[in-house]
Coordinates of C-alpha atoms (C1' of nucleotides) in Angstrom, one line a residue:
Chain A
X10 CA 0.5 31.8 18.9
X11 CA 0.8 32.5 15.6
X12 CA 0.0 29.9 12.7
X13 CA 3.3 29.6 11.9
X14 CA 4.5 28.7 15.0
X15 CA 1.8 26.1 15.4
X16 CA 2.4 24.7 12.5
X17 CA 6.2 24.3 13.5
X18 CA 5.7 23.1 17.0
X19 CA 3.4 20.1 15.5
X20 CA 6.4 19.5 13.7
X21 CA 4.8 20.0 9.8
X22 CA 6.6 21.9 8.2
X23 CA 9.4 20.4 6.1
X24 CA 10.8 22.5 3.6
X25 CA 10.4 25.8 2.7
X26 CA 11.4 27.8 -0.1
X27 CA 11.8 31.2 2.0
X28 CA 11.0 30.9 5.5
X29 CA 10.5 34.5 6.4
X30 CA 7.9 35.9 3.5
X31 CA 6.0 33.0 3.6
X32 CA 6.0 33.2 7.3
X33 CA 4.7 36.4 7.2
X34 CA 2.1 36.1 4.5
X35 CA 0.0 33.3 6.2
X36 CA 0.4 34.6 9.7
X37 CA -1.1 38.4 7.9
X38 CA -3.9 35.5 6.5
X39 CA -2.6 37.6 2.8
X40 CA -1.7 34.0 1.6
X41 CA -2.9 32.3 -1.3
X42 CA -2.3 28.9 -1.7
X43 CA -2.8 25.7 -3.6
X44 CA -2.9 22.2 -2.5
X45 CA -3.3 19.3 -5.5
X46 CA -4.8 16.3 -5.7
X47 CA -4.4 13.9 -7.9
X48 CA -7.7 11.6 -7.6
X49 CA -5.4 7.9 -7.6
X50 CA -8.4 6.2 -6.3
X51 CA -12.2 6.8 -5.1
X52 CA -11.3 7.8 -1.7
X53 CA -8.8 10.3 0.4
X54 CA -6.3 8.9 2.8
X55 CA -4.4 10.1 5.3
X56 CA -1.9 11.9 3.6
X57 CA -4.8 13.8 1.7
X58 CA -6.2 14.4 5.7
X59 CA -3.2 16.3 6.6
X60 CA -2.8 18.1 4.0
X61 CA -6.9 19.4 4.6
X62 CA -6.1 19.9 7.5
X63 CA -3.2 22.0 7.1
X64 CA -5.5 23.7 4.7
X65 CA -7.6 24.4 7.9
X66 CA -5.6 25.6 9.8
X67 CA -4.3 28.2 7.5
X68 CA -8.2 29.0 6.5
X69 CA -8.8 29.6 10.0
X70 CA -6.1 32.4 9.9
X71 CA -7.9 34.0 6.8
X72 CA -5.6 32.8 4.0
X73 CA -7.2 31.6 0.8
X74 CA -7.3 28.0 -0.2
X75 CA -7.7 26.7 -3.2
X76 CA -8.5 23.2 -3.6
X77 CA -6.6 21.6 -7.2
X78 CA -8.4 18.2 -8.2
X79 CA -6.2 16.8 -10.5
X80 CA -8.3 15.6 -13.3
X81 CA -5.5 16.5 -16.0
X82 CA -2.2 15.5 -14.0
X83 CA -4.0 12.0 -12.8
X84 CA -4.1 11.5 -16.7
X85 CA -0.2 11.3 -16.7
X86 CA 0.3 9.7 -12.5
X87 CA 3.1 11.6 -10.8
X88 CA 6.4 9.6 -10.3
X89 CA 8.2 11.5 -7.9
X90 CA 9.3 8.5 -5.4
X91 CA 7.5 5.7 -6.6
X92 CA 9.3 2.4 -8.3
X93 CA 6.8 1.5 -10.5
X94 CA 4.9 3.1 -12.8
X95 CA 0.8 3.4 -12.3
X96 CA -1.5 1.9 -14.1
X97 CA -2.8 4.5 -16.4
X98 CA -7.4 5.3 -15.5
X99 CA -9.7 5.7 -17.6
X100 CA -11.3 9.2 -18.2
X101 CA -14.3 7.9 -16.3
X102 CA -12.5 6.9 -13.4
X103 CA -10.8 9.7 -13.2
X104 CA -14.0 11.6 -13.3
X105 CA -15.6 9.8 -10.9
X106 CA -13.2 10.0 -8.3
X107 CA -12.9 13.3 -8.4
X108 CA -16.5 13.8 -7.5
X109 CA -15.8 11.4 -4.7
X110 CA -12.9 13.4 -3.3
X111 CA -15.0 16.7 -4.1
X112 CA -17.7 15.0 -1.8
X113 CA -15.3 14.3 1.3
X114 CA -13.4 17.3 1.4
X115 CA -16.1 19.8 1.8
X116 CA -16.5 17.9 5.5
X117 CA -13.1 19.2 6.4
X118 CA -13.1 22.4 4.1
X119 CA -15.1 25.2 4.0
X120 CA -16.0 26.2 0.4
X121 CA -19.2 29.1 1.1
X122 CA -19.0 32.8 0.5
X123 CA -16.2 32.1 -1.6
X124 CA -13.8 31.0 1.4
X125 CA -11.9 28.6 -0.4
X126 CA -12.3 27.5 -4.2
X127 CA -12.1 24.2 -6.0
X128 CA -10.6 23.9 -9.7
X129 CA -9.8 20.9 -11.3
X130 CA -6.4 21.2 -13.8
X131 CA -8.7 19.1 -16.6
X132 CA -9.8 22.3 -17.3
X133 CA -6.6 23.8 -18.7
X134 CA -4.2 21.0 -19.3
X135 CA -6.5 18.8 -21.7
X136 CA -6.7 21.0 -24.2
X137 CA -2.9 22.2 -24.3
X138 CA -1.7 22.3 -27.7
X139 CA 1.8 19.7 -27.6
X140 CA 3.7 22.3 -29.8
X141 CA 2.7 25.6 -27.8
X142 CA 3.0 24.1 -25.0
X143 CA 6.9 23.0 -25.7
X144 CA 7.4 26.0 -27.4
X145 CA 6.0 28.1 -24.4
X146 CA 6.8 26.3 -21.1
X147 CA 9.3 23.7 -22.2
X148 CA 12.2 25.6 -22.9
X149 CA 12.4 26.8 -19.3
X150 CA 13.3 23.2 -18.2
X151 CA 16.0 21.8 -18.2
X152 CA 16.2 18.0 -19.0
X153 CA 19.9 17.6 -17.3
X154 CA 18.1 19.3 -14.2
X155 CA 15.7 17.1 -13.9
X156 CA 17.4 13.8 -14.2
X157 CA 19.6 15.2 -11.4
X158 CA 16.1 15.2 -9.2
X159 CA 16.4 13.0 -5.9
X160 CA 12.5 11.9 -7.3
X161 CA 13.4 9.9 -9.8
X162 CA 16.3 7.8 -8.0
X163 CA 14.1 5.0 -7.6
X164 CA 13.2 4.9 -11.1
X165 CA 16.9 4.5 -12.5
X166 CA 16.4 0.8 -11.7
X167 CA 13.2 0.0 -13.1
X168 CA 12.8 2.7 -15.7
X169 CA 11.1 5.9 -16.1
X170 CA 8.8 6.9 -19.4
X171 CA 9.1 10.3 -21.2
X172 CA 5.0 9.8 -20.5
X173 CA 5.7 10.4 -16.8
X174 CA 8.7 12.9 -16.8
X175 CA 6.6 15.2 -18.1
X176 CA 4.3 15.1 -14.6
X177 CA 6.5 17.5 -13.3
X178 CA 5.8 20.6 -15.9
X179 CA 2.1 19.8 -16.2
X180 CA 2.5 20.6 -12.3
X181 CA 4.5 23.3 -12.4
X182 CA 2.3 24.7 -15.2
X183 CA -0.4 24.7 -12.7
X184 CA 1.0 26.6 -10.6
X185 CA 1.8 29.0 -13.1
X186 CA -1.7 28.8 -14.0
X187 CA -3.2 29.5 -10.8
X188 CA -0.8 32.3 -10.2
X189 CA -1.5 34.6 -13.1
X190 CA -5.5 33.5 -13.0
X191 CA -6.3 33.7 -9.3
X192 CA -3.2 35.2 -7.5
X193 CA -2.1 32.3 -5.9
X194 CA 1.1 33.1 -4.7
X195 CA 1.7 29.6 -2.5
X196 CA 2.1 26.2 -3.0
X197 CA 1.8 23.3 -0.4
X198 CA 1.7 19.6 -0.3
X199 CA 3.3 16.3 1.3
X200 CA 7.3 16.5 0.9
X201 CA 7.5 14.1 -1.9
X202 CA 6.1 16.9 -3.9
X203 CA 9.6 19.3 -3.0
X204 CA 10.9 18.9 -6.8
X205 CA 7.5 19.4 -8.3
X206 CA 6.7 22.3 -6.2
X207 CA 9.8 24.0 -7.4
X208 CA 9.1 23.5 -10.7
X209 CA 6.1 25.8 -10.6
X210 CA 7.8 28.4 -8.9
X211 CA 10.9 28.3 -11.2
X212 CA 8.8 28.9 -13.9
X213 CA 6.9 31.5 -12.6
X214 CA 10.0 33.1 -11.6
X215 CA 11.4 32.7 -15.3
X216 CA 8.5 33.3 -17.3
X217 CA 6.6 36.0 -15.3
X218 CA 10.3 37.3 -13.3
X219 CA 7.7 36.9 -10.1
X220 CA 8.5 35.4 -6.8
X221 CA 5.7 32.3 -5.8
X222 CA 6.8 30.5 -2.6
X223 CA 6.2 26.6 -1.5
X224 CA 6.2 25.1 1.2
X225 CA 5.5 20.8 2.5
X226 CA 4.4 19.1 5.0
X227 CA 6.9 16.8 6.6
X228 CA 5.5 13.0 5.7
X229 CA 3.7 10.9 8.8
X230 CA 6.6 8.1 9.5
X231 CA 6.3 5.7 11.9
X232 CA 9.5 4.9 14.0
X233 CA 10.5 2.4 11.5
X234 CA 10.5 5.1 8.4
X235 CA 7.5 3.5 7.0
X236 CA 4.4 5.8 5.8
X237 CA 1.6 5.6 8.1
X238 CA -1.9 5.3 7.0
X239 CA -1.3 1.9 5.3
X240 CA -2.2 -1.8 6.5
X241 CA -1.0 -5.1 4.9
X242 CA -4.2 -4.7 3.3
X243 CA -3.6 -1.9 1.9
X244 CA -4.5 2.4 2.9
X245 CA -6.5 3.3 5.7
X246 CA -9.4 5.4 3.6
X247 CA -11.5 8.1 5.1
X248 CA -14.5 6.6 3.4
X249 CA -16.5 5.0 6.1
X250 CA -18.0 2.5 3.2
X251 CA -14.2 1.1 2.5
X252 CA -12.7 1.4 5.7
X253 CA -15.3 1.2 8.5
X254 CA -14.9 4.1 11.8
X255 CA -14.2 1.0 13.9
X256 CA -10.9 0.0 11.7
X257 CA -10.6 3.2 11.4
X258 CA -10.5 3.9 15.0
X259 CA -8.5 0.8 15.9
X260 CA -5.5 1.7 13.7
X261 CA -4.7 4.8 15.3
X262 CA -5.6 2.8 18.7
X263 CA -2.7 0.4 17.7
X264 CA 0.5 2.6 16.8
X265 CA 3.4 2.0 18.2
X266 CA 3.8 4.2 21.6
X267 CA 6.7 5.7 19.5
X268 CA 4.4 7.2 17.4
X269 CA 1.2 8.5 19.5
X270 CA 2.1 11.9 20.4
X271 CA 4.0 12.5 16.4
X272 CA 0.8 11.3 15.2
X273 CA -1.3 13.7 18.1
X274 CA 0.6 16.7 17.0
X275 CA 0.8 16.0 13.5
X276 CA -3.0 15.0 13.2
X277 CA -4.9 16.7 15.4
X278 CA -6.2 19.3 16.6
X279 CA -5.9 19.2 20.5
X280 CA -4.0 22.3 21.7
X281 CA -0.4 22.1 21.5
X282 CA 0.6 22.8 25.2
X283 CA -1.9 20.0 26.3
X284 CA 0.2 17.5 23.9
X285 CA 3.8 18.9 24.8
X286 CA 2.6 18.5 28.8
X287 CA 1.4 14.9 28.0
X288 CA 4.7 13.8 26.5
X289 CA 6.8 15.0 29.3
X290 CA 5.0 11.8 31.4
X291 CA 4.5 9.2 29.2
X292 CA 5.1 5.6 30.3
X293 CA 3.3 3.0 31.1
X294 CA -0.4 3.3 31.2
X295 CA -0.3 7.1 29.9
X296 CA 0.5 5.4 26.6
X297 CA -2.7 4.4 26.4
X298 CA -4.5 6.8 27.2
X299 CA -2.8 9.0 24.5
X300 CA -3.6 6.2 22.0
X301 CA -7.4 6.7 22.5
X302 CA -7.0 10.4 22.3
X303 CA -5.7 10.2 19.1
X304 CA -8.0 7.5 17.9
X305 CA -10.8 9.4 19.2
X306 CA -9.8 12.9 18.2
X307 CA -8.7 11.2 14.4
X308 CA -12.1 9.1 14.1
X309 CA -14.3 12.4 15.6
X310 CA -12.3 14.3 12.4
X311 CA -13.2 12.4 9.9
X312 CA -16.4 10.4 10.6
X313 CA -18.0 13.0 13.4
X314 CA -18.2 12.7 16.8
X315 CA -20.8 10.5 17.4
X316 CA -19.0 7.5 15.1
X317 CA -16.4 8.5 17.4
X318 CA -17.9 7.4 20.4
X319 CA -19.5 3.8 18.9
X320 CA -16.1 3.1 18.0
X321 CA -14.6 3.8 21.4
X322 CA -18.0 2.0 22.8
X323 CA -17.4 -0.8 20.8
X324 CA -13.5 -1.3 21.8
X325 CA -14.0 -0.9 25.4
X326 CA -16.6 -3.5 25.3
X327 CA -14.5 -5.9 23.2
X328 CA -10.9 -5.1 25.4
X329 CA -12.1 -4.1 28.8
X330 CA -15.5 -6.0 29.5
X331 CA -17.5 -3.0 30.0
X332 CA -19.7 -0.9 27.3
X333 CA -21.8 -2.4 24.6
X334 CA -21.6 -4.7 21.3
X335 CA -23.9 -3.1 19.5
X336 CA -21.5 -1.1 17.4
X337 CA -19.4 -4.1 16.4
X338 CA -19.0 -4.5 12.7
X339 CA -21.9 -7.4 12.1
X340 CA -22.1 -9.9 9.2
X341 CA -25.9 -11.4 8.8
X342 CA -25.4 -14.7 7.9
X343 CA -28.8 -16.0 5.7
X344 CA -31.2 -18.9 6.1
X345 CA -30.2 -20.8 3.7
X346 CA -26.1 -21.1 4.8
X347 CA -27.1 -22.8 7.8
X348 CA -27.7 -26.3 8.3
X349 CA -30.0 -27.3 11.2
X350 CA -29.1 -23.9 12.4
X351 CA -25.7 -24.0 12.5
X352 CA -23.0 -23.2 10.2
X353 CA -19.5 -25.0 10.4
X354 CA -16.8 -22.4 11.9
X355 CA -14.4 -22.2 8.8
X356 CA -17.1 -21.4 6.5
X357 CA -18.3 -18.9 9.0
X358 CA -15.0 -16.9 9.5
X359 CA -14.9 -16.8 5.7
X360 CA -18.7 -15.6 5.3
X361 CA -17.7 -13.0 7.8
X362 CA -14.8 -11.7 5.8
X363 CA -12.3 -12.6 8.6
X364 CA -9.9 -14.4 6.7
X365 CA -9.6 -14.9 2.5
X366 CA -10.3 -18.4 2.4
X367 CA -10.8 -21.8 4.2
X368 CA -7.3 -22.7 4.7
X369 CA -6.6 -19.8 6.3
X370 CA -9.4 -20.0 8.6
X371 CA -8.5 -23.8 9.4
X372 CA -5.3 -22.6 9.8
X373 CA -5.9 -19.6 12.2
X374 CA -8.7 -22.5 14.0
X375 CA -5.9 -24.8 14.6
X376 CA -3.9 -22.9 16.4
X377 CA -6.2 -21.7 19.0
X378 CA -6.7 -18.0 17.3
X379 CA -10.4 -18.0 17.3
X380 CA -13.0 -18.4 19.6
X381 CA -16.9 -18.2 19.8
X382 CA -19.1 -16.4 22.7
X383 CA -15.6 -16.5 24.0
X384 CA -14.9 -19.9 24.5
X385 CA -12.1 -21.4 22.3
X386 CA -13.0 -23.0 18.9
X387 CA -10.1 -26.2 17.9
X388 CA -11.8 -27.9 15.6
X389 CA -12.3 -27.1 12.6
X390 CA -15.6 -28.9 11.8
X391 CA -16.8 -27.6 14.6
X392 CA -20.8 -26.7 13.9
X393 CA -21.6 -23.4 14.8
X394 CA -25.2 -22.7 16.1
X395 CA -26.9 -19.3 15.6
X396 CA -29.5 -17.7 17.6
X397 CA -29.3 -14.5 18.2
X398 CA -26.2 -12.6 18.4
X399 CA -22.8 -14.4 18.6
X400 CA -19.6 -12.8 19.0
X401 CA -16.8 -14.4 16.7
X402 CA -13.2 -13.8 17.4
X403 CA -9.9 -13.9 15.1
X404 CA -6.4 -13.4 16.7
X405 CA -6.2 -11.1 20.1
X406 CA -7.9 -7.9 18.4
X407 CA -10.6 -8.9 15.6
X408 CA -13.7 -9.5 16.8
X409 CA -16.9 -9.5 14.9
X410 CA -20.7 -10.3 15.4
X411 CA -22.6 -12.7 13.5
X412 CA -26.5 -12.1 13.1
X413 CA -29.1 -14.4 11.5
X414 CA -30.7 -12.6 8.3
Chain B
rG14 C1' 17.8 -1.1 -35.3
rG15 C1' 22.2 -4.3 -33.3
rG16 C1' 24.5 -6.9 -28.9
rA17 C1' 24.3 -8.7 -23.7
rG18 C1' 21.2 -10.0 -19.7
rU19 C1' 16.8 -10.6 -16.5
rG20 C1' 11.4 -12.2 -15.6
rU21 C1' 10.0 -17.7 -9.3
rC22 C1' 4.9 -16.1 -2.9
rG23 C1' 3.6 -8.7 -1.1
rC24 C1' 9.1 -7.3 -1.7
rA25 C1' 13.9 -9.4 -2.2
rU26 C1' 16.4 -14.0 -3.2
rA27 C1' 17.7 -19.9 -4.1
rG28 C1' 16.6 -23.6 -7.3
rU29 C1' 22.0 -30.5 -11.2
rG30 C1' 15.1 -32.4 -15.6
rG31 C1' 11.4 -35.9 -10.5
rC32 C1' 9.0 -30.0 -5.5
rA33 C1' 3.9 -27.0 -3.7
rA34 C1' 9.6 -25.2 -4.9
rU35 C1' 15.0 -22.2 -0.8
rU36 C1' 16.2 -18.2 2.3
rG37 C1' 15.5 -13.0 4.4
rC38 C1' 11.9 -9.0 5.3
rA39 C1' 6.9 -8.2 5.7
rC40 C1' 2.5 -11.0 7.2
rC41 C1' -0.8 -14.4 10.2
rU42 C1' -1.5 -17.4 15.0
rG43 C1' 0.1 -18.6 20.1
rA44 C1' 2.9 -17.2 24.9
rC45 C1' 4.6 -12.9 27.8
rU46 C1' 2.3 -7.8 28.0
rG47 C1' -0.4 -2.3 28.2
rU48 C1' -5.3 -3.5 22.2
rA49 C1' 2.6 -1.1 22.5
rA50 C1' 7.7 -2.6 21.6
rA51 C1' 11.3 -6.4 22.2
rU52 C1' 11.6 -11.7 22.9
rC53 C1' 10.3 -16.8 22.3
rA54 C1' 7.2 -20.8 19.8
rG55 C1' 4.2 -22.1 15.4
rG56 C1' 2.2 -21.1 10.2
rG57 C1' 2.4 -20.6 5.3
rG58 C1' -1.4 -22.0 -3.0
rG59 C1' -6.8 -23.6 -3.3
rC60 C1' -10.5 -27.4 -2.3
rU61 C1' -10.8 -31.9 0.6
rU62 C1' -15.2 -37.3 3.2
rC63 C1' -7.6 -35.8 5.2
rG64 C1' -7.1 -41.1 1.4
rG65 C1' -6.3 -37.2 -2.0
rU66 C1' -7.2 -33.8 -5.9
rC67 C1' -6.7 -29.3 -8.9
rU68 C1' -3.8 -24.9 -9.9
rG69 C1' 1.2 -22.9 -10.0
rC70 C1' 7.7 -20.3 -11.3
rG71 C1' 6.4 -13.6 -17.7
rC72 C1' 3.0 -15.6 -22.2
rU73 C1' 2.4 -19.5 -26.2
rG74 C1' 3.8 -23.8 -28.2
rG75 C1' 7.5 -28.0 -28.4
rU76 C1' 11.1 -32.1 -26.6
rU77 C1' 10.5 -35.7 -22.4
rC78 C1' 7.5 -41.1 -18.7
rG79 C1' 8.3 -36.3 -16.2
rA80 C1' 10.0 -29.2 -17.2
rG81 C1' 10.7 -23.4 -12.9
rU82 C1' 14.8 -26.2 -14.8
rC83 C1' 16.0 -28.0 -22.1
rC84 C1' 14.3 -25.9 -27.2
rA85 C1' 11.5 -22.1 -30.3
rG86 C1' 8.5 -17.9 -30.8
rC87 C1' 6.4 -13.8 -28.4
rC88 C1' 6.0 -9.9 -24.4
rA89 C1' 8.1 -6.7 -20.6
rC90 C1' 12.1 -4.6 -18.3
rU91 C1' 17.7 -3.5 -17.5
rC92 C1' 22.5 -2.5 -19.5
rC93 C1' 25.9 -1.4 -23.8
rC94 C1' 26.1 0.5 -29.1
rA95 C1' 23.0 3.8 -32.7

RNA sequence: GGGAGUGUCGCAUAGUGGCAAUUGCACCUGACUGUAAAUCAGGGGGCUUCGGUCUGCGCUGGUUCGAGUCCAGCCACUCCCA
């Protein structure tokens, strides 16, 4: 099977600017290609896992990645389909998170012998000159064009700053960029980047009269059109420090059955065939099964597979009796909160992180959502005593151990 | 620069001068289940010795016994004119 073809059987590929030569070039493994990121925060998601991992799969079949940090475009924050504008980092933080993503891709990406390269677009667009630049790349775009851009829609209601409509030609100057300096002929990303993308090859194809091709990946929906990889909370990080490999594990344990085998095609890398025969009997039970596959597979990805197992450990113990605790994220509660060695239940779930603040907990402690050791906590004055380990637990799927420190 | 409007819980929306403040979505808890969905029931600012108490409707002041609600100034955004 071809890349190509795996990549469409997983259902990827979303748009593509000419099917047939870019088909050709990565299945040859001739291809080039770029993949930005803009470093929003001081971890990669899940949208930044596909798109490494589609930057595997096309390394495996000897095309060329090349990494793009976007030090200089996260200056300006991209608003193709957001509806409000981002607050504007500092330099620092910028800096700083891109040596935090630099750190977790090289898990996924291989960067020796020169197999893939990492650039970072602060190198080239900080020091544009504002005049040149207009005189050089801004005529080749047109302003009635790009207000025409399906990208923007959502910012007719709440406004859109000539500071971040320009986004779209620092991006396509990349490209440019990265075309005349290191032959890279392709661009990829998630499908919210379509308009940008086709930017940098317009102007490659105006300025230089060259053909550049790009192609995205099709967004991870669930069946309710929402983007996956978020919780109330907020994203689901592939740091282990801000989202631990247990949550991590019990998101993806937790889709919607709607959603497991999208998400097992889309996300991992089980063979194809084995996920196309699975789907053909799903019901019941099998629904579960998939589920761990995919939260296994996902958390064996991204935090190795030994995390993997602790995390599966750890749920079977908490949801079907059998296994171990030990993995169980653990608060140590010290000394000195305890009275007579105990520690009243509200204060407790709060010290634990369960819930934001007393209320909440007396709320969730009223009505019969949390229980000690397993046995069923009403009262919310209830004195808690520690010794040893006890096993505190919020709602039907949040459990969490308590240790004296 | 001129004119018209808007700013209330994560989002969206209601609110005659006496409200911790309406409704929808999302969310949290319970029941039923398969750690699913659907459905049904409950919950909703913080702290509380459960008597209360503090904070709160863009920001700052003012009028008033009392202001989300009236007045002034400021800020942000939207629309029209330049």
């Amino acid at each position: 099977m071809t890349v190509f073809e795996e990549l469409q059987r997983r259902g990827l590929l979303a748009q593509l600017t000419d099917e047939e030569e870019i088909k050709e070039l990565i299945n040859a493994g001739k291809a080039t290609f770029y993949i930005g990121f803009d470093p929003t925060a001081d971890s990669l998601h899940v949208g930044h896992f596909m798109a490494l991992c589609l930057m595997k799969r096309l390394q495996m079949a000897g095309n060329k990645p090349i990494v793009l940090l976007g030090g200089g475009t996260g200056m300006i924050g991209d608003p193709s389909g957001k509806s409000d504008m981002r607050k504007m980092m500092t330099r620092e933080t910028i800096d700083h998170n891109v040596e935090c993503f630099k750190k977790q891709m090289s898990r996924f990406i291989d960067f020796s012998d020169g197999k893939a390269i990492a650039v970072n677009n602060a190198d080239w667009l900080l020091d544009l000159n504002y005049v040149d630049m207009l005189r050089e790349i801004g005529v080749y775009f047109s302003v009635n064009k790009m207000l025409s851009f399906e990208c923007y829609k959502q910012r007719w209601e709440k406004g859109l700053t000539f500071f971040e409509f320009n986004y779209m030609i620092m991006q396509s100057y990349d490209f440019y960029k990265l075309f005349t300096d290191y032959g890279c002929n392709m661009q990829f990303g998630g499908d919210d980047q379509w308009a940008n993308m086709l930017g940098g090859t317009e102007l490659i194809r105006k300025k230089l009269g060259k053909d550049a091709y790009a192609m995205t990946i099709t967004l991870l929906l669930n069946s309710e059109g929402k983007k996956m990889g978020k919780t109330e909370k907020g994203a689901v990080w592939l740091d282990p420090e801000k989202t631990s490999p247990y949550e991590f594990f019990q998101y993806w344990r937790n889709v919607a059955d709607a959603d497991v085998i999208k998400c097992l095609k889309m996300l991992t890398f089980v063979p194809i065939e084995e996920i196309e025969e699975m789907e053909k009997h799903m019901e019941g039970a099998e629904f579960n099964k998939a589920k761990e596959l995919l939260a296994y597979e996902l958390t064996a990805l991204v935090h190795g597979e030994e995390e993997a197992k602790k995390a599966l450990d750890t749920a079977k113990a908490v949801f079907g009796g059998a296994g171990s605790s030990e993995n169980m994220p653990t608060t140590a509660i010290p000394a000195d909160k305890l009275t007579d060695g105990a520690i009243n239940i509200l204060d407790l779930m709060v010290e634990c992180g369960l819930v934001p603040t007393k209320s909440e907990a007396r709320r969730n402690v009223q009505q019969g959502g949390v229980s000690v050791n397993n046995e069923k906590v009403t009262d919310p004055k209830a004195m808690i005593t520690l010794d040893g380990e006890t096993i505190l637990k919020k709602g039907k799927k949040v459990f969490h151990k308590v240790t004296l420190g």
